[in-house]
mmCIF file of C-alpha atoms in Angstrom:
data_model
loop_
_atom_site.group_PDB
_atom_site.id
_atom_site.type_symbol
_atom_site.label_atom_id
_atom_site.label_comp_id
_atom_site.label_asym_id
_atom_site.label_seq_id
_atom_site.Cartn_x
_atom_site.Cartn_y
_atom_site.Cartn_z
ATOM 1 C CA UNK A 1 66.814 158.546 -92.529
ATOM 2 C CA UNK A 2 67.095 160.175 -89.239
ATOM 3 C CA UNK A 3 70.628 159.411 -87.471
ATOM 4 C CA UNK A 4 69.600 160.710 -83.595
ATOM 5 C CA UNK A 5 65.591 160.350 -82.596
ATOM 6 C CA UNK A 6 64.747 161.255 -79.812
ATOM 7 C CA UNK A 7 61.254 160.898 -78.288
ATOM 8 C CA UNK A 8 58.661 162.798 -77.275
ATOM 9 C CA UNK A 9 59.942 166.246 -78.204
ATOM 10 C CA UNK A 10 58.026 168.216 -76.098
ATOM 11 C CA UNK A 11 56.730 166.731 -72.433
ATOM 12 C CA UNK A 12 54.806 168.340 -70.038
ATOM 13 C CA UNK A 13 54.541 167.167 -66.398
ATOM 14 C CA UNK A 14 53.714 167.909 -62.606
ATOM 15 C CA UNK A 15 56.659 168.077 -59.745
ATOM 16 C CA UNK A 16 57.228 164.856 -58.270
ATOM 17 C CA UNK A 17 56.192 163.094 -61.157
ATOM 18 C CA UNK A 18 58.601 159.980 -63.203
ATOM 19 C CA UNK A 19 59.472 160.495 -66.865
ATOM 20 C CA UNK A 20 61.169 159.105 -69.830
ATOM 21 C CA UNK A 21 63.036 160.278 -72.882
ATOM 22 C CA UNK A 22 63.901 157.996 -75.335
ATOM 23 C CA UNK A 23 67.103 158.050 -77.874
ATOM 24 C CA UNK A 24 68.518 156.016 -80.224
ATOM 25 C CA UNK A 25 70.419 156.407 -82.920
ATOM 26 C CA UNK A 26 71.357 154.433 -86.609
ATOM 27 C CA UNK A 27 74.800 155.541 -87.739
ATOM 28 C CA UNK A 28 76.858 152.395 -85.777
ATOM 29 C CA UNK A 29 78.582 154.711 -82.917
ATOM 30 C CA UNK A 30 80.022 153.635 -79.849
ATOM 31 C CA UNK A 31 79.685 156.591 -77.429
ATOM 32 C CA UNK A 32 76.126 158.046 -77.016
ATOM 33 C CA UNK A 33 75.740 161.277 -74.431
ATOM 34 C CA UNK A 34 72.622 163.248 -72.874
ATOM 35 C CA UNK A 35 73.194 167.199 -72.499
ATOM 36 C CA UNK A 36 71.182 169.353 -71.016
ATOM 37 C CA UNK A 37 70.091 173.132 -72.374
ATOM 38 C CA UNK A 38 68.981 175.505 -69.743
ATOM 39 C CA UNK A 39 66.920 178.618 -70.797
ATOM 40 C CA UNK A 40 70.221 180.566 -70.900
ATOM 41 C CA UNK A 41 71.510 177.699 -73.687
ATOM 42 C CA UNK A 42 74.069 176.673 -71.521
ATOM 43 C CA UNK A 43 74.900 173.513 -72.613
ATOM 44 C CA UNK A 44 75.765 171.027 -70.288
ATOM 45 C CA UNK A 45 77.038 167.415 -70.669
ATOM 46 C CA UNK A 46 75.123 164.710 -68.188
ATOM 47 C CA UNK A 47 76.275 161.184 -69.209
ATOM 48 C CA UNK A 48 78.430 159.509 -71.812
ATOM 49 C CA UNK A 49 78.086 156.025 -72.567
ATOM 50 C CA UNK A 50 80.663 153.724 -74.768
ATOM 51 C CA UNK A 51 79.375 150.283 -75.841
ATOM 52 C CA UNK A 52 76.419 150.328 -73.323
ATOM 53 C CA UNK A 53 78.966 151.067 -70.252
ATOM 54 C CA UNK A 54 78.885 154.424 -68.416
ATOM 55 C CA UNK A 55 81.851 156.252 -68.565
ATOM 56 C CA UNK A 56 80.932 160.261 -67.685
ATOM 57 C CA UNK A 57 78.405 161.197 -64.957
ATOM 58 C CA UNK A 58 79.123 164.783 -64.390
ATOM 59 C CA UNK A 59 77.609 165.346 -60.801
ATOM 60 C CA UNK A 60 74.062 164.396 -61.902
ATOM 61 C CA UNK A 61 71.288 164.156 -59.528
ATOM 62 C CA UNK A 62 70.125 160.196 -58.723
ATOM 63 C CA UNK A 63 67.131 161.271 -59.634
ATOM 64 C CA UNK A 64 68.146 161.018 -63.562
ATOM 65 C CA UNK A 65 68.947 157.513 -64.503
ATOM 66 C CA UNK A 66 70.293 156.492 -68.207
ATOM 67 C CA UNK A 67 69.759 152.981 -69.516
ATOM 68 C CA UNK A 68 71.604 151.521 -72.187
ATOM 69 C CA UNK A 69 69.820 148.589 -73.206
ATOM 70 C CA UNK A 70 72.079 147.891 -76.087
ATOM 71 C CA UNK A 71 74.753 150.436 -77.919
ATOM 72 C CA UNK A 72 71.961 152.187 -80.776
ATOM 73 C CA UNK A 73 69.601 153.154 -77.527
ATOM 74 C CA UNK A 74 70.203 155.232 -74.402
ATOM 75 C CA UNK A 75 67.525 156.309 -72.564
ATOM 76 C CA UNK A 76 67.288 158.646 -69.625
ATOM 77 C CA UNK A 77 64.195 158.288 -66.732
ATOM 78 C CA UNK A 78 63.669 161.203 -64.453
ATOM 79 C CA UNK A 79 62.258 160.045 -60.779
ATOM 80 C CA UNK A 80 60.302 163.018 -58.913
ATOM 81 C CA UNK A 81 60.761 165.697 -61.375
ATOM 82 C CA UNK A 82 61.546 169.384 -59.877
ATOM 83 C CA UNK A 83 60.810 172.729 -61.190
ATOM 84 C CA UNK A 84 64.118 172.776 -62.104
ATOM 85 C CA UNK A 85 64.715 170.119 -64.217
ATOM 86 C CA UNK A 86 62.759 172.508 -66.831
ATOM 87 C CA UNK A 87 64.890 172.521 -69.894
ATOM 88 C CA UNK A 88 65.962 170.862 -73.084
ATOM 89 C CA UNK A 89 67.228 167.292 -73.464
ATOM 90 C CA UNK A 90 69.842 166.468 -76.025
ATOM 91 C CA UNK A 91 71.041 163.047 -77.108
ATOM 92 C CA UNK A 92 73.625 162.596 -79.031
ATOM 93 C CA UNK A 93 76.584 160.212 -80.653
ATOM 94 C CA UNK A 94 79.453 159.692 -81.959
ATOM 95 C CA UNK A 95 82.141 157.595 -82.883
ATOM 96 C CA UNK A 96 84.746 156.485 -79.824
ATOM 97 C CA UNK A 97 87.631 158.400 -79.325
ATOM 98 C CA UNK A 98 89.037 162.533 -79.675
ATOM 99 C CA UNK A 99 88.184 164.810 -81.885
ATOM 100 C CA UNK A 100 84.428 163.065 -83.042
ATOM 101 C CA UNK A 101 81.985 164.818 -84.291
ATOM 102 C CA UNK A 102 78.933 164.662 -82.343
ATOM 103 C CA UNK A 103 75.479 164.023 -84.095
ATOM 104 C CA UNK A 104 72.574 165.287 -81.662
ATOM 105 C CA UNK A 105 69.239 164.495 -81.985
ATOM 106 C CA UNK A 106 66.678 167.017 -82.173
ATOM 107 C CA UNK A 107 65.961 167.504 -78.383
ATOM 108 C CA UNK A 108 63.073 167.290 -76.083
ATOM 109 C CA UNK A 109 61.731 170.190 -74.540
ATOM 110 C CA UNK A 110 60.295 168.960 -70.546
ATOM 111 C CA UNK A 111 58.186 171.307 -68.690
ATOM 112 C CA UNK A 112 57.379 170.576 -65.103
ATOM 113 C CA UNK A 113 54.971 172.480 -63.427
ATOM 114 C CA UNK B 1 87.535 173.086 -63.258
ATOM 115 C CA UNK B 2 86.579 173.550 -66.146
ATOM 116 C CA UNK B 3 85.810 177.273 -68.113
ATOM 117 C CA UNK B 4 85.390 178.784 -71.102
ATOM 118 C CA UNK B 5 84.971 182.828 -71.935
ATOM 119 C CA UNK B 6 83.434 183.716 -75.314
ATOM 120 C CA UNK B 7 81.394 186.741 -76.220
ATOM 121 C CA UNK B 8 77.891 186.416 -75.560
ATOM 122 C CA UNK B 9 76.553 188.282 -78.562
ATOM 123 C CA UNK B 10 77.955 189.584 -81.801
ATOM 124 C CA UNK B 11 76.650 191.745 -84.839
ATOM 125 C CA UNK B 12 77.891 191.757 -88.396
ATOM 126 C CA UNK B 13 76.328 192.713 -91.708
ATOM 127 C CA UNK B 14 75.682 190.164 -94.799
ATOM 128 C CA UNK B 15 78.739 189.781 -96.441
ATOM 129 C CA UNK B 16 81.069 190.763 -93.825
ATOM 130 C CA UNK B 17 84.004 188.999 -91.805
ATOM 131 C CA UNK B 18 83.289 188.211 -87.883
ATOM 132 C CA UNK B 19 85.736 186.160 -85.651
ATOM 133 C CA UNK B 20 84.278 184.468 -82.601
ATOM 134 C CA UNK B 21 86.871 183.958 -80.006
ATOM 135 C CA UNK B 22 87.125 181.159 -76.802
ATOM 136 C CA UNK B 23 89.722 181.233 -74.329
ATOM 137 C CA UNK B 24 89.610 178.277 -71.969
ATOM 138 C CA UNK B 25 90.920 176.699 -68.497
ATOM 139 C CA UNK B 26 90.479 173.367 -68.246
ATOM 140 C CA UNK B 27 92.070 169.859 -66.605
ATOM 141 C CA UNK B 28 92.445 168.122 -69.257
ATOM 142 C CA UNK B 29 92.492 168.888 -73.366
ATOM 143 C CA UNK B 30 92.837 166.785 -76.274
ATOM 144 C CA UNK B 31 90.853 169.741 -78.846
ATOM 145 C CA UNK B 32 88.150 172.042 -79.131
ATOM 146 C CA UNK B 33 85.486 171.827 -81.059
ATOM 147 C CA UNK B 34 82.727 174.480 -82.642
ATOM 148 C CA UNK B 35 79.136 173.717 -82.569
ATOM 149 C CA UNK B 36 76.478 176.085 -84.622
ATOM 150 C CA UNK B 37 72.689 175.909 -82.969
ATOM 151 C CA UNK B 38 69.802 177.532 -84.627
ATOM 152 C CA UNK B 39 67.089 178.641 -82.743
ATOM 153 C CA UNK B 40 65.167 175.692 -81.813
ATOM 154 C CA UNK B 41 67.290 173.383 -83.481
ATOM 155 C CA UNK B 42 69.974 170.722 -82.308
ATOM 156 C CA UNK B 43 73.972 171.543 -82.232
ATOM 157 C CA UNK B 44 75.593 170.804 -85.490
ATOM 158 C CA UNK B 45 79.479 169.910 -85.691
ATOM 159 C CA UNK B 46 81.577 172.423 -87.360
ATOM 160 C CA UNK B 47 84.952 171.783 -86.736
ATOM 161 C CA UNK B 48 87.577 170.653 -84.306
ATOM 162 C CA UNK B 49 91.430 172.030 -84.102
ATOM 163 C CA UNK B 50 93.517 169.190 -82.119
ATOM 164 C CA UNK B 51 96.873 171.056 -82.964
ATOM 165 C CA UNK B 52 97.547 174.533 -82.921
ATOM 166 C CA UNK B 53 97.309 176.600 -86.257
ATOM 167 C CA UNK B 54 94.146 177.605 -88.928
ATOM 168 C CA UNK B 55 91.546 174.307 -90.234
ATOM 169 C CA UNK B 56 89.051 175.836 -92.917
ATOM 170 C CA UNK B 57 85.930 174.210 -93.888
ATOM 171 C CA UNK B 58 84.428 176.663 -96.957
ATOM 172 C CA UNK B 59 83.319 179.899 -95.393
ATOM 173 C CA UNK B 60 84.375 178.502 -91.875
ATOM 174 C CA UNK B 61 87.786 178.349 -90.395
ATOM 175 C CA UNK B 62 88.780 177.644 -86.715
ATOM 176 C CA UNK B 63 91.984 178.172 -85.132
ATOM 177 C CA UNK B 64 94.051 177.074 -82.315
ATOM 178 C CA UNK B 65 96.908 177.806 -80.024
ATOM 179 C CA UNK B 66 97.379 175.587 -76.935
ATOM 180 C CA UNK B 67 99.901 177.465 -75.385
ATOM 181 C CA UNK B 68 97.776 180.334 -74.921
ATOM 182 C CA UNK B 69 94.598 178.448 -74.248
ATOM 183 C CA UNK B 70 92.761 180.195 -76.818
ATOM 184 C CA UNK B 71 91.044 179.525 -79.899
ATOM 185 C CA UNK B 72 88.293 181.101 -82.575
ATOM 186 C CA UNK B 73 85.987 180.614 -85.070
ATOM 187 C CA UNK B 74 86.370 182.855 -88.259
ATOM 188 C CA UNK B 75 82.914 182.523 -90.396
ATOM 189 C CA UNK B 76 83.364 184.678 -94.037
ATOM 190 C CA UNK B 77 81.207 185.882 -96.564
ATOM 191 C CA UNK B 78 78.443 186.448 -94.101
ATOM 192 C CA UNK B 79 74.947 184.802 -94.928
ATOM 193 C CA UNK B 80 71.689 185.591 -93.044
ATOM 194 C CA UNK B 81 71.383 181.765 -92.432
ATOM 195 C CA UNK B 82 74.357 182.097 -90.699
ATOM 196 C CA UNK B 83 72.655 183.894 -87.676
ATOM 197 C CA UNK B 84 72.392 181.524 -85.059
ATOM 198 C CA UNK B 85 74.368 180.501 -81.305
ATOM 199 C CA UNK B 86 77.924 179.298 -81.842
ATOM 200 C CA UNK B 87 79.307 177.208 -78.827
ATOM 201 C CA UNK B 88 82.966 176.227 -78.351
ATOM 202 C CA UNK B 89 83.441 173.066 -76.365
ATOM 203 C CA UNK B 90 87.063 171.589 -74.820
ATOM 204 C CA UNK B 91 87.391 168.159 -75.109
ATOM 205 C CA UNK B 92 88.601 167.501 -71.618
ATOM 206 C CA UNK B 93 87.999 163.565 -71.800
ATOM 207 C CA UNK B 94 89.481 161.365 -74.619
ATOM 208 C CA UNK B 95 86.548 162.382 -76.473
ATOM 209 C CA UNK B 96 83.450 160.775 -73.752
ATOM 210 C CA UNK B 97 82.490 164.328 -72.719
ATOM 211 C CA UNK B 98 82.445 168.141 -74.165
ATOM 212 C CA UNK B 99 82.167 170.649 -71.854
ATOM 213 C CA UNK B 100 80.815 173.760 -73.608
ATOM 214 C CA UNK B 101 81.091 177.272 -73.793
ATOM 215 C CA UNK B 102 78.255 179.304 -72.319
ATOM 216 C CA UNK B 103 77.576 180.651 -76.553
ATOM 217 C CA UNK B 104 77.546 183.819 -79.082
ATOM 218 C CA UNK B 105 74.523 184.889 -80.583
ATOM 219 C CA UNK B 106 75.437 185.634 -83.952
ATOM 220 C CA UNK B 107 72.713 188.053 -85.593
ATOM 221 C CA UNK B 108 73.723 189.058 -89.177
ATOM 222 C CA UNK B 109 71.867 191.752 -90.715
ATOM 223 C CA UNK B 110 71.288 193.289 -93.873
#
């Protein structure tokens, strides 16, 4: 059983144009999060979510909008995509509160060209 | 702000010892936690040290002193699986966000 899907895993798109990535995961957690991995691996956290509410937006863009429709799904839609929005998408979860283990899901890779 | 200094790459034969160590600066703490990615593969959890002193996990132990702001990752008995990117990460926000370490390429070798 997969605990953290994410789809697609790969997408590639032209500048300027709208995408979505899709998450949701089985294992009952409050908190879900979206990282992203630049081509240097730096790993950087985007949004946390606990019980569908938004709780960390680090300085994101408005261009990159999470949904939480309901607490196993957050989703993240990209409005006109930029060159630099190249990189890997993680999702992840865990369980409220310190010192949780985070369960990612297995990225997506978006190219924009 | 928010930073955290680990080496970017480390060698060590099968077999062998290697320590990976994170110092940190950060707002807020309430841990820090180790990560292991494989290329082309997701993070995976290895452990987390809330209080200072030596958690061990099998081959793995992480350790922790808060007053110094420092912390590392001890991996034993070397496997060529273990090769991968290890990533420390402060919890700097009751647990709703990780801010990570920039990651050491661990290549072990025969």
């Amino acid at each position: 059983d997969t605990a953290v899907s994410q789809t697609p895993k790969y997408l590639v798109t032209q500048m300027g144009n709208d995408k979505s990535i899709k998450c949701e995961q089985n294992l009952g957690h409050d908190t879900m999060y979206w990282y992203k991995q630049d081509s240097k691996k730096f790993l950087k956290i985007m949004f946390s979510y606990n019980n569908k509410e938004l709780i960390i937006n680090e300085t994101v863009p408005n261009r990159f909008s999470p949904k939480s429709p309901d607490k196993a799904h957050l989703n993240l839609h990209i409005n006109s995509l930029e060159l630099g929005d190249s990189a890997v998408y993680f999702c992840a979860s865990s369980p409220s509160g310190t010192g949780s283990e985070q369960f990612f899901g297995p990225g997506t890779r978006l190219t924009v060209l | 702000g928010q930073s955290l200094e680990q080496p970017s790459e480390v060698t060590a034969v099968e077999g062998a010892i290697v320590q990976i160590n994170c110092t940190y600066q950060t707002s807020g703490f309430y841990g820090l936690s180790w990560y292991q990615q494989h290329d082309g593969g997701a993070p995976t959890f290895l452990s987390y040290n809330a209080l200072d002193g030596l958690e061990e996990t099998g081959r793995f132990s992480s350790f922790l002193s808060r007053s110094d702001s420092y912390g590392y990752l001890l991996l034993q008995e070397l496997q060529m699986k273990d090769s991968a990117s290890y990533f420390c990460a402060v919890d700097s926000n009751s647990g709703y966000a990780l801010n990570f370490g920039k990651g050491t390429s661990l290549l072990v070798t025969p």
